[in-house]
Amino acid sequence: MALLYGMASRDIVLCFFLAAFLYSSFGQAMPKSEIQPEFLALLENHTVIQGRDVSFTCVVNHLQSYKVAWMKSDSKAILAIHTHMVAQNPRLSVTHNGHNTWKLHVTNVQPNDSGTYMCQVNTDPMRSQIGHMKVVIPPDIMDLDDSADLLTAKENSDLRLRCRATGTPKPVVTWRREDGRNITLRTEHGVQRVKSYEGEQLHLTGILRQEMGSYLCIASNGVPPTVSKRYYVNVRFKPLIKVSNQLVAAPVNSDVVLHCYVESWPKALNTWYRENGMKLLSDEKHDLTEIPLNDYAYQLNLTIRRLNRDDFGSYSCSAENLLGNAEGTIRLQELHLTRTTSIPIRHNTDFLDKYGSKKQMDRTGNHGFGREGGSLSKNGNMGHTKPMLRRNSSNTLTDVTMKKSKVSSYPAPAPAPAHSTPTQLSVQNSVTSLRQHSRLNCVGLMFAFLVIVICNS
């Protein structure tokens, strides 16, 4: 009995130790293999502009007694464990909603914050998720201390513009003209005109005055905002004067404006002179103005009020800068105004009958007769007289200055040339004259016959 009792006691102790071992070995592993911590969502990736704020969110279920930690993978630095911050960075912080969500906050993001971030649970083996953060930087144009002298070139020389930009990703630099005109590129292959040019340096070869003006350096990398910088290019050349109207005429007591077109840079000193060398200034008689046309050209205007005869003559416009001078001359002369009057032209055709009565041809070409339209011959018959036509030059007024004048319905026929064929009117006049001469001869013979008869008796 005692032996049985001893064996039973020993088995009980062995079972006790076995149970203790099993409990110590498998008592905690069994539930662990059944319920493990799990991530409910992937850790997000961020692309953030420098200076902004960003946060990573880690959601873990069934955490139990395990802890959540934050690390930066590329540097192997532990940032935080649960809600306790390890990293000494005031821009980093961690929050927990009391359930299953942990957040890592990064404020005022800087370029060195870029990299891979990890949310991990201290299980065995460790469980983790990673997310990436990329910090981008808007473009910025560096100040290369280009002074105004470095942006000035003599005409037909070379000029180089430089523009360097920083940013992440690396910006693209583009050149444009502010006024929208083309950029002229001259190479050994020829001349090319483009709206824009890409590159940090713009080389202007053989620059001309037409290329003077503002050039824009524009830097962009897809991160707003796009930035630009203005470069003002000056081209130095001596003055040039053009006079479109070298001869100007105006009447007395009127106002006149004389014009000169000037191109110059640096801007010239402009002056108006009379032919005797007298310098003109703005006063009650003269008004001097300048009208800008573009970056290097302008128009000079000289207004002369209430012209008198002393104001006529030559005027000179002069432009002078450090590179040279130019001059243009305008001749001002008097304009004589002639007053023309419109006088209608009248043509009358008159004739004399045999009695000396003056008659005028009617509209149909018929003419009147003396003594009630007819005359009695010696035998008592009504004789039809042939009228003798003549031109009434005293009633004809002609205005040679009139191109368009009203002419009466019956103009006088133009005089025939010296060797032209006789007209019907000339023939009729000749016949009439012969008849009158024959009648006079007959009357003279009859008168002589009567005198002879009287003397003989």
Short mmCIF file of C-alpha atoms in Angstrom, two decimals:
data_model
loop_
_atom_site.label_atom_id
_atom_site.label_comp_id
_atom_site.label_asym_id
_atom_site.label_seq_id
_atom_site.Cartn_x
_atom_site.Cartn_y
_atom_site.Cartn_z
CA MET A 1 0.00 0.00 0.00
CA ALA A 2 2.73 2.32 0.89
CA LEU A 3 4.39 1.57 -2.43
CA LEU A 4 1.22 2.32 -4.34
CA TYR A 5 0.72 5.49 -2.42
CA GLY A 6 4.25 6.63 -3.23
CA MET A 7 3.85 5.90 -6.92
CA ALA A 8 0.57 7.82 -7.04
CA SER A 9 2.08 10.83 -5.35
CA ARG A 10 4.98 10.83 -7.79
CA ASP A 11 2.65 10.71 -10.80
CA ILE A 12 0.64 13.57 -9.43
CA VAL A 13 3.76 15.68 -9.06
CA LEU A 14 4.88 14.72 -12.57
CA CYS A 15 1.56 15.65 -14.01
CA PHE A 16 1.70 18.94 -12.17
CA PHE A 17 5.08 19.81 -13.61
CA LEU A 18 4.01 18.66 -17.06
CA ALA A 19 0.94 20.83 -16.91
CA ALA A 20 3.04 23.73 -15.74
CA PHE A 21 5.45 23.22 -18.63
CA LEU A 22 2.71 22.94 -21.15
CA TYR A 23 1.08 26.04 -19.78
CA SER A 24 4.31 27.91 -19.84
CA SER A 25 5.12 26.70 -23.33
CA PHE A 26 1.77 26.79 -25.07
CA GLY A 27 -0.56 28.68 -22.81
CA GLN A 28 0.04 32.05 -24.60
CA ALA A 29 0.85 30.70 -28.05
CA MET A 30 -2.48 29.15 -28.66
CA PRO A 31 -4.54 32.36 -28.64
CA LYS A 32 -1.72 34.15 -30.50
CA SER A 33 -1.98 31.77 -33.39
CA GLU A 34 -5.70 32.27 -33.48
CA ILE A 35 -5.94 36.11 -33.35
CA GLN A 36 -3.02 38.12 -34.80
CA PRO A 37 -2.81 41.94 -35.28
CA GLU A 38 -3.74 42.95 -38.81
CA PHE A 39 -3.55 46.12 -40.91
CA LEU A 40 -6.85 47.29 -42.36
CA ALA A 41 -5.45 49.68 -44.98
CA LEU A 42 -2.25 50.30 -46.86
CA LEU A 43 0.01 53.13 -45.80
CA GLU A 44 -0.45 55.94 -48.33
CA ASN A 45 2.19 57.62 -50.52
CA HIS A 46 2.48 61.40 -50.54
CA THR A 47 3.84 63.99 -52.96
CA VAL A 48 3.85 67.26 -51.08
CA ILE A 49 5.08 70.76 -51.82
CA GLN A 50 7.78 72.12 -49.57
CA GLY A 51 6.32 73.96 -46.61
CA ARG A 52 3.02 72.08 -46.57
CA ASP A 53 1.80 69.61 -43.88
CA VAL A 54 1.26 65.88 -44.35
CA SER A 55 0.31 62.84 -42.24
CA PHE A 56 0.52 59.02 -42.53
CA THR A 57 -2.36 56.89 -41.17
CA CYS A 58 -1.85 53.34 -39.80
CA VAL A 59 -4.96 51.27 -38.87
CA VAL A 60 -4.35 48.05 -36.87
CA ASN A 61 -6.99 45.62 -35.53
CA HIS A 62 -6.49 43.08 -32.73
CA LEU A 63 -3.43 44.84 -31.42
CA GLN A 64 -3.93 43.47 -27.92
CA SER A 65 -0.77 44.08 -25.88
CA TYR A 66 1.48 44.77 -28.85
CA LYS A 67 2.78 48.20 -29.66
CA VAL A 68 2.77 50.33 -32.84
CA ALA A 69 6.01 52.07 -33.78
CA TRP A 70 6.97 54.56 -36.50
CA MET A 71 10.32 54.43 -38.29
CA LYS A 72 12.02 56.11 -41.23
CA SER A 73 13.33 53.21 -43.26
CA ASP A 74 16.18 54.83 -45.16
CA SER A 75 17.79 56.14 -41.97
CA LYS A 76 16.66 53.24 -39.65
CA ALA A 77 15.68 55.87 -37.13
CA ILE A 78 12.82 55.17 -34.69
CA LEU A 79 10.51 58.14 -34.69
CA ALA A 80 7.84 57.13 -32.15
CA ILE A 81 6.51 54.14 -30.14
CA HIS A 82 2.79 54.15 -29.53
CA THR A 83 2.18 57.84 -28.61
CA HIS A 84 5.67 58.53 -27.26
CA MET A 85 7.99 60.52 -29.51
CA VAL A 86 11.56 59.26 -29.76
CA ALA A 87 12.93 61.57 -32.45
CA GLN A 88 13.81 65.06 -31.28
CA ASN A 89 12.09 66.86 -34.13
CA PRO A 90 9.45 69.48 -33.26
CA ARG A 91 7.85 69.11 -36.71
CA LEU A 92 6.94 65.44 -35.96
CA SER A 93 4.06 64.24 -33.78
CA VAL A 94 1.89 61.12 -33.27
CA THR A 95 -1.81 60.84 -32.42
CA HIS A 96 -4.06 57.87 -31.50
CA ASN A 97 -7.84 57.84 -31.67
CA GLY A 98 -8.11 55.41 -28.71
CA HIS A 99 -9.12 52.48 -30.87
CA ASN A 100 -7.16 51.23 -33.86
CA THR A 101 -5.83 54.28 -35.70
CA TRP A 102 -2.41 55.87 -35.32
CA LYS A 103 -1.20 58.92 -37.26
CA LEU A 104 2.26 60.34 -37.85
CA HIS A 105 2.14 64.13 -38.57
CA VAL A 106 4.87 66.07 -40.37
CA THR A 107 4.48 69.86 -40.50
CA ASN A 108 6.33 72.38 -42.69
CA VAL A 109 7.70 69.64 -44.90
CA GLN A 110 11.33 70.08 -45.99
CA PRO A 111 13.35 68.36 -48.72
CA ASN A 112 15.16 66.10 -46.18
CA ASP A 113 11.78 64.72 -45.11
CA SER A 114 11.57 62.80 -48.38
CA GLY A 115 11.93 59.03 -48.03
CA THR A 116 10.19 55.83 -46.88
CA TYR A 117 8.18 55.70 -43.65
CA MET A 118 7.21 52.47 -41.81
CA CYS A 119 4.40 51.59 -39.42
CA GLN A 120 5.29 48.34 -37.60
CA VAL A 121 3.89 46.06 -34.88
CA ASN A 122 6.36 44.29 -32.57
CA THR A 123 5.10 40.78 -33.23
CA ASP A 124 7.41 37.85 -33.88
CA PRO A 125 8.07 38.05 -36.74
CA MET A 126 7.52 41.79 -37.02
CA ARG A 127 4.63 43.04 -39.15
CA SER A 128 4.89 46.36 -40.97
CA GLN A 129 3.66 48.60 -43.80
CA ILE A 130 5.59 51.25 -45.70
CA GLY A 131 4.66 54.51 -47.42
CA HIS A 132 6.71 56.99 -49.43
CA MET A 133 6.87 60.76 -49.23
CA LYS A 134 8.26 62.90 -52.05
CA VAL A 135 8.86 66.57 -51.37
CA VAL A 136 8.68 68.80 -54.47
CA ILE A 137 9.89 72.37 -54.65
CA PRO A 138 8.40 75.06 -56.92
CA PRO A 139 10.86 76.64 -59.37
CA ASP A 140 12.87 79.63 -58.34
CA ILE A 141 15.13 81.79 -60.50
CA MET A 142 18.50 82.58 -59.03
CA ASP A 143 19.75 86.15 -59.01
CA LEU A 144 22.96 86.19 -61.02
CA ASP A 145 23.50 89.89 -60.31
CA ASP A 146 23.21 90.86 -63.96
CA SER A 147 23.43 94.63 -64.02
CA ALA A 148 22.01 96.90 -66.70
CA ASP A 149 25.46 97.24 -68.30
CA LEU A 150 25.63 93.51 -68.94
CA LEU A 151 22.30 93.69 -70.80
CA THR A 152 23.43 96.47 -73.14
CA ALA A 153 25.21 95.87 -76.43
CA LYS A 154 26.24 97.95 -79.41
CA GLU A 155 24.30 97.29 -82.59
CA ASN A 156 25.65 94.34 -84.65
CA SER A 157 27.53 92.95 -81.64
CA ASP A 158 26.76 89.85 -79.50
CA LEU A 159 24.85 89.55 -76.22
CA ARG A 160 24.37 86.55 -73.92
CA LEU A 161 21.47 86.26 -71.44
CA ARG A 162 21.74 83.78 -68.52
CA CYS A 163 18.92 82.43 -66.38
CA ARG A 164 19.43 79.66 -63.80
CA ALA A 165 16.52 78.09 -61.92
CA THR A 166 16.28 75.71 -58.96
CA GLY A 167 13.49 73.37 -57.89
CA THR A 168 12.48 69.74 -57.55
CA PRO A 169 12.14 68.27 -60.09
CA LYS A 170 14.66 70.30 -62.08
CA PRO A 171 12.87 73.17 -63.86
CA VAL A 172 12.80 73.74 -67.60
CA VAL A 173 13.88 77.27 -68.63
CA THR A 174 12.16 78.90 -71.63
CA TRP A 175 12.82 82.31 -73.19
CA ARG A 176 10.15 84.51 -74.77
CA ARG A 177 9.80 88.15 -75.79
CA GLU A 178 7.37 90.07 -73.64
CA ASP A 179 5.76 91.84 -76.62
CA GLY A 180 5.12 88.50 -78.36
CA ARG A 181 7.53 89.11 -81.25
CA ASN A 182 9.91 86.43 -82.48
CA ILE A 183 13.37 85.79 -81.08
CA THR A 184 16.03 86.06 -83.79
CA LEU A 185 18.74 83.38 -83.67
CA ARG A 186 21.73 83.80 -85.99
CA THR A 187 24.12 80.93 -86.59
CA GLU A 188 26.51 79.85 -89.29
CA HIS A 189 23.59 78.00 -90.86
CA GLY A 190 21.48 81.14 -91.25
CA VAL A 191 18.86 83.17 -89.42
CA GLN A 192 16.01 81.52 -87.53
CA ARG A 193 13.06 83.27 -85.91
CA VAL A 194 11.25 81.42 -83.14
CA LYS A 195 8.51 82.24 -80.64
CA SER A 196 10.38 80.60 -77.74
CA TYR A 197 13.81 79.17 -76.96
CA GLU A 198 14.59 76.49 -74.35
CA GLY A 199 17.82 76.65 -72.35
CA GLU A 200 19.45 78.52 -69.50
CA GLN A 201 21.42 80.75 -71.88
CA LEU A 202 20.13 82.81 -74.79
CA HIS A 203 22.84 83.93 -77.22
CA LEU A 204 21.88 86.91 -79.39
CA THR A 205 24.39 87.27 -82.24
CA GLY A 206 24.67 90.42 -84.36
CA ILE A 207 21.86 92.03 -82.40
CA LEU A 208 19.88 94.82 -84.11
CA ARG A 209 17.80 97.67 -82.74
CA GLN A 210 14.60 95.82 -83.66
CA GLU A 211 15.56 93.16 -81.06
CA MET A 212 15.65 95.71 -78.28
CA GLY A 213 13.09 95.24 -75.50
CA SER A 214 12.04 92.92 -72.68
CA TYR A 215 12.87 89.20 -72.67
CA LEU A 216 11.23 86.79 -70.21
CA CYS A 217 12.96 83.83 -68.59
CA ILE A 218 10.20 81.36 -67.60
CA ALA A 219 10.96 78.44 -65.27
CA SER A 220 8.50 75.57 -64.73
CA ASN A 221 8.68 72.00 -63.37
CA GLY A 222 5.03 71.04 -63.01
CA VAL A 223 4.86 72.37 -59.45
CA PRO A 224 2.89 75.59 -59.19
CA PRO A 225 3.54 78.40 -59.43
CA THR A 226 5.54 78.94 -62.62
CA VAL A 227 7.94 81.85 -62.17
CA SER A 228 9.51 84.30 -64.61
CA LYS A 229 12.09 87.04 -64.64
CA ARG A 230 12.32 90.03 -66.98
CA TYR A 231 15.54 90.99 -68.74
CA TYR A 232 15.52 94.33 -70.53
CA VAL A 233 17.92 94.41 -73.49
CA ASN A 234 19.29 97.74 -74.72
CA VAL A 235 20.94 98.23 -78.11
CA ARG A 236 23.15 101.31 -78.53
CA PHE A 237 23.32 103.12 -81.88
CA LYS A 238 23.71 106.67 -83.18
CA PRO A 239 20.61 108.74 -84.08
CA LEU A 240 18.74 108.37 -87.35
CA ILE A 241 16.30 111.00 -88.67
CA LYS A 242 13.74 110.52 -91.45
CA VAL A 243 11.66 113.36 -92.94
CA SER A 244 8.65 112.18 -94.90
CA ASN A 245 7.57 115.65 -96.16
CA GLN A 246 10.57 117.81 -96.97
CA LEU A 247 8.41 120.52 -98.61
CA VAL A 248 5.37 121.85 -96.74
CA ALA A 249 3.08 124.63 -98.01
CA ALA A 250 0.60 126.53 -95.89
CA PRO A 251 -1.30 129.83 -96.26
CA VAL A 252 -0.71 132.92 -94.18
CA ASN A 253 -2.56 133.16 -90.82
CA SER A 254 -2.90 129.36 -90.56
CA ASP A 255 -1.26 126.80 -88.23
CA VAL A 256 1.14 124.18 -89.55
CA VAL A 257 2.83 121.10 -88.01
CA LEU A 258 6.27 119.86 -89.15
CA HIS A 259 7.23 116.21 -88.44
CA CYS A 260 10.57 114.41 -87.98
CA TYR A 261 10.92 110.66 -87.29
CA VAL A 262 13.84 109.84 -84.96
CA GLU A 263 15.50 106.54 -83.95
CA SER A 264 18.08 106.68 -81.18
CA TRP A 265 19.40 104.88 -78.09
CA PRO A 266 20.46 106.16 -75.70
CA LYS A 267 17.75 108.75 -76.15
CA ALA A 268 19.02 111.74 -78.07
CA LEU A 269 18.88 115.42 -77.26
CA ASN A 270 16.41 116.81 -79.81
CA THR A 271 16.36 120.41 -81.07
CA TRP A 272 14.62 122.50 -83.75
CA TYR A 273 16.49 125.29 -85.59
CA ARG A 274 15.67 127.99 -88.15
CA GLU A 275 17.84 128.38 -91.23
CA ASN A 276 19.67 131.25 -89.54
CA GLY A 277 20.73 128.92 -86.70
CA MET A 278 18.22 130.26 -84.18
CA LYS A 279 17.14 127.57 -81.69
CA LEU A 280 13.38 127.24 -81.25
CA LEU A 281 11.72 126.85 -77.87
CA SER A 282 8.13 126.24 -76.84
CA ASP A 283 6.28 129.55 -76.58
CA GLU A 284 3.09 131.18 -77.81
CA LYS A 285 4.34 130.96 -81.39
CA HIS A 286 5.91 127.47 -81.36
CA ASP A 287 4.96 124.20 -79.71
CA LEU A 288 7.56 121.36 -79.53
CA THR A 289 6.37 117.82 -78.69
CA GLU A 290 7.74 114.26 -78.78
CA ILE A 291 5.52 111.18 -79.34
CA PRO A 292 7.11 107.79 -78.40
CA LEU A 293 6.52 105.07 -81.01
CA ASN A 294 8.48 102.14 -79.49
CA ASP A 295 11.54 101.47 -77.32
CA TYR A 296 13.89 103.46 -79.54
CA ALA A 297 11.79 105.53 -81.98
CA TYR A 298 9.66 108.63 -81.55
CA GLN A 299 8.23 111.49 -83.60
CA LEU A 300 9.22 115.13 -83.21
CA ASN A 301 6.47 117.68 -83.90
CA LEU A 302 6.93 121.42 -84.38
CA THR A 303 3.69 123.41 -84.45
CA ILE A 304 3.86 126.98 -85.80
CA ARG A 305 0.80 129.11 -85.05
CA ARG A 306 -0.61 132.03 -87.04
CA LEU A 307 1.85 131.96 -89.92
CA ASN A 308 3.19 135.21 -91.28
CA ARG A 309 5.61 135.84 -94.13
CA ASP A 310 8.60 135.85 -91.77
CA ASP A 311 7.85 132.25 -90.76
CA PHE A 312 8.44 130.82 -94.22
CA GLY A 313 11.83 129.25 -94.89
CA SER A 314 13.87 126.23 -93.79
CA TYR A 315 13.53 124.38 -90.46
CA SER A 316 15.94 121.72 -89.16
CA CYS A 317 15.35 118.98 -86.61
CA SER A 318 18.49 117.71 -84.87
CA ALA A 319 19.14 114.62 -82.66
CA GLU A 320 22.39 113.95 -80.79
CA ASN A 321 23.60 111.28 -78.34
CA LEU A 322 26.98 109.91 -77.23
CA LEU A 323 27.38 107.89 -80.43
CA GLY A 324 26.71 110.64 -82.97
CA ASN A 325 24.13 113.03 -84.36
CA ALA A 326 21.70 113.40 -87.27
CA GLU A 327 19.73 116.22 -88.86
CA GLY A 328 16.75 116.65 -91.15
CA THR A 329 15.53 119.73 -93.05
CA ILE A 330 12.00 120.83 -93.96
CA ARG A 331 11.20 123.71 -96.32
CA LEU A 332 8.09 125.72 -95.41
CA GLN A 333 6.65 127.90 -98.17
CA GLU A 334 3.57 130.04 -98.62
CA LEU A 335 0.50 128.58 -100.23
CA HIS A 336 -1.39 131.13 -102.36
CA LEU A 337 -5.10 130.52 -102.42
CA THR A 338 -7.00 131.67 -105.58
CA ARG A 339 -10.72 132.39 -105.38
CA THR A 340 -12.67 131.08 -108.37
CA THR A 341 -16.20 132.20 -109.34
CA SER A 342 -18.69 130.32 -111.48
CA ILE A 343 -20.22 132.47 -114.32
CA PRO A 344 -22.59 130.84 -116.82
CA ILE A 345 -21.57 131.16 -120.48
CA ARG A 346 -24.11 132.75 -122.83
CA HIS A 347 -23.92 132.64 -126.63
CA ASN A 348 -26.24 134.87 -128.66
CA THR A 349 -26.53 134.73 -132.43
CA ASP A 350 -27.88 137.96 -133.89
CA PHE A 351 -28.52 139.06 -137.48
CA LEU A 352 -29.47 142.25 -139.31
CA ASP A 353 -32.20 142.36 -141.84
CA LYS A 354 -32.07 144.67 -144.82
CA TYR A 355 -33.51 147.51 -142.76
CA GLY A 356 -30.84 147.29 -140.12
CA SER A 357 -33.18 145.77 -137.50
CA LYS A 358 -31.43 143.47 -135.06
CA LYS A 359 -33.04 140.08 -134.70
CA GLN A 360 -32.14 136.93 -132.70
CA MET A 361 -32.59 133.38 -133.87
CA ASP A 362 -35.28 131.48 -132.07
CA ARG A 363 -34.90 127.97 -130.66
CA THR A 364 -35.90 126.31 -133.93
CA GLY A 365 -33.34 128.24 -135.97
CA ASN A 366 -35.97 130.60 -137.58
CA HIS A 367 -35.35 134.32 -137.61
CA GLY A 368 -37.59 137.38 -137.58
CA PHE A 369 -38.10 139.94 -140.30
CA GLY A 370 -38.00 143.70 -140.23
CA ARG A 371 -41.24 145.62 -140.63
CA GLU A 372 -43.66 142.95 -139.52
CA GLY A 373 -41.57 140.09 -140.79
CA GLY A 374 -41.22 141.18 -144.46
CA SER A 375 -40.34 144.04 -146.92
CA LEU A 376 -42.02 145.45 -150.01
CA SER A 377 -40.08 145.53 -153.23
CA LYS A 378 -40.50 148.24 -155.77
CA ASN A 379 -43.12 146.29 -157.63
CA GLY A 380 -45.17 145.91 -154.44
CA ASN A 381 -44.50 142.24 -153.87
CA MET A 382 -43.49 140.96 -150.50
CA GLY A 383 -39.82 140.26 -150.77
CA HIS A 384 -38.11 137.67 -148.57
CA THR A 385 -34.84 139.14 -147.38
CA LYS A 386 -31.77 137.12 -146.69
CA PRO A 387 -30.50 137.89 -143.22
CA MET A 388 -26.88 138.73 -142.66
CA LEU A 389 -25.65 136.83 -139.63
CA ARG A 390 -22.98 138.12 -137.36
CA ARG A 391 -21.56 137.07 -134.06
CA ASN A 392 -22.29 139.26 -131.11
CA SER A 393 -19.03 138.99 -129.32
CA SER A 394 -19.95 141.65 -126.78
CA ASN A 395 -22.49 139.35 -125.18
CA THR A 396 -20.19 136.34 -124.95
CA LEU A 397 -18.47 135.76 -121.56
CA THR A 398 -16.08 132.89 -121.18
CA ASP A 399 -14.48 131.71 -117.94
CA VAL A 400 -11.38 129.72 -118.80
CA THR A 401 -11.04 128.48 -115.23
CA MET A 402 -14.38 126.68 -115.37
CA LYS A 403 -14.21 123.02 -116.31
CA LYS A 404 -17.86 122.44 -115.69
CA SER A 405 -20.12 125.31 -116.72
CA LYS A 406 -23.60 125.58 -117.96
CA VAL A 407 -23.80 126.38 -121.69
CA SER A 408 -26.87 127.93 -123.29
CA SER A 409 -29.00 125.83 -125.56
CA TYR A 410 -27.62 127.55 -128.66
CA PRO A 411 -23.84 127.91 -128.50
CA ALA A 412 -22.08 129.87 -131.19
CA PRO A 413 -20.15 127.78 -133.70
CA ALA A 414 -16.43 127.74 -133.08
CA PRO A 415 -14.30 129.72 -135.56
CA ALA A 416 -12.97 127.56 -138.34
CA PRO A 417 -9.24 127.01 -138.71
CA ALA A 418 -7.33 128.97 -141.32
CA HIS A 419 -7.35 126.14 -143.85
CA SER A 420 -10.54 124.37 -142.89
CA THR A 421 -13.50 123.73 -145.20
CA PRO A 422 -16.02 126.64 -145.24
CA THR A 423 -19.09 126.01 -143.19
CA GLN A 424 -22.68 126.53 -144.36
CA LEU A 425 -22.89 129.77 -142.41
CA SER A 426 -19.74 131.15 -144.08
CA VAL A 427 -21.09 130.31 -147.56
CA GLN A 428 -24.41 131.96 -146.77
CA ASN A 429 -22.65 135.10 -145.52
CA SER A 430 -20.56 135.25 -148.68
CA VAL A 431 -23.61 134.96 -150.94
CA THR A 432 -25.44 137.66 -149.00
CA SER A 433 -22.44 139.99 -149.24
CA LEU A 434 -22.21 139.54 -153.05
CA ARG A 435 -25.90 140.32 -153.47
CA GLN A 436 -25.60 143.48 -151.44
CA HIS A 437 -22.59 144.63 -153.49
CA SER A 438 -24.47 144.00 -156.77
CA ARG A 439 -27.47 145.99 -155.52
CA LEU A 440 -25.25 148.91 -154.54
CA ASN A 441 -23.65 148.87 -157.99
CA CYS A 442 -27.08 148.96 -159.66
CA VAL A 443 -28.19 151.84 -157.47
CA GLY A 444 -24.99 153.75 -158.31
CA LEU A 445 -25.47 153.24 -162.06
CA MET A 446 -29.08 154.40 -161.90
CA PHE A 447 -28.06 157.49 -159.91
CA ALA A 448 -25.33 158.34 -162.48
CA PHE A 449 -27.80 157.85 -165.37
CA LEU A 450 -30.30 160.25 -163.75
CA VAL A 451 -27.59 162.87 -163.22
CA ILE A 452 -26.56 162.65 -166.92
CA VAL A 453 -30.20 162.95 -168.08
CA ILE A 454 -30.81 166.00 -165.87
CA CYS A 455 -27.67 167.72 -167.07
CA ASN A 456 -28.53 167.17 -170.78
CA SER A 457 -32.00 168.51 -170.31
#
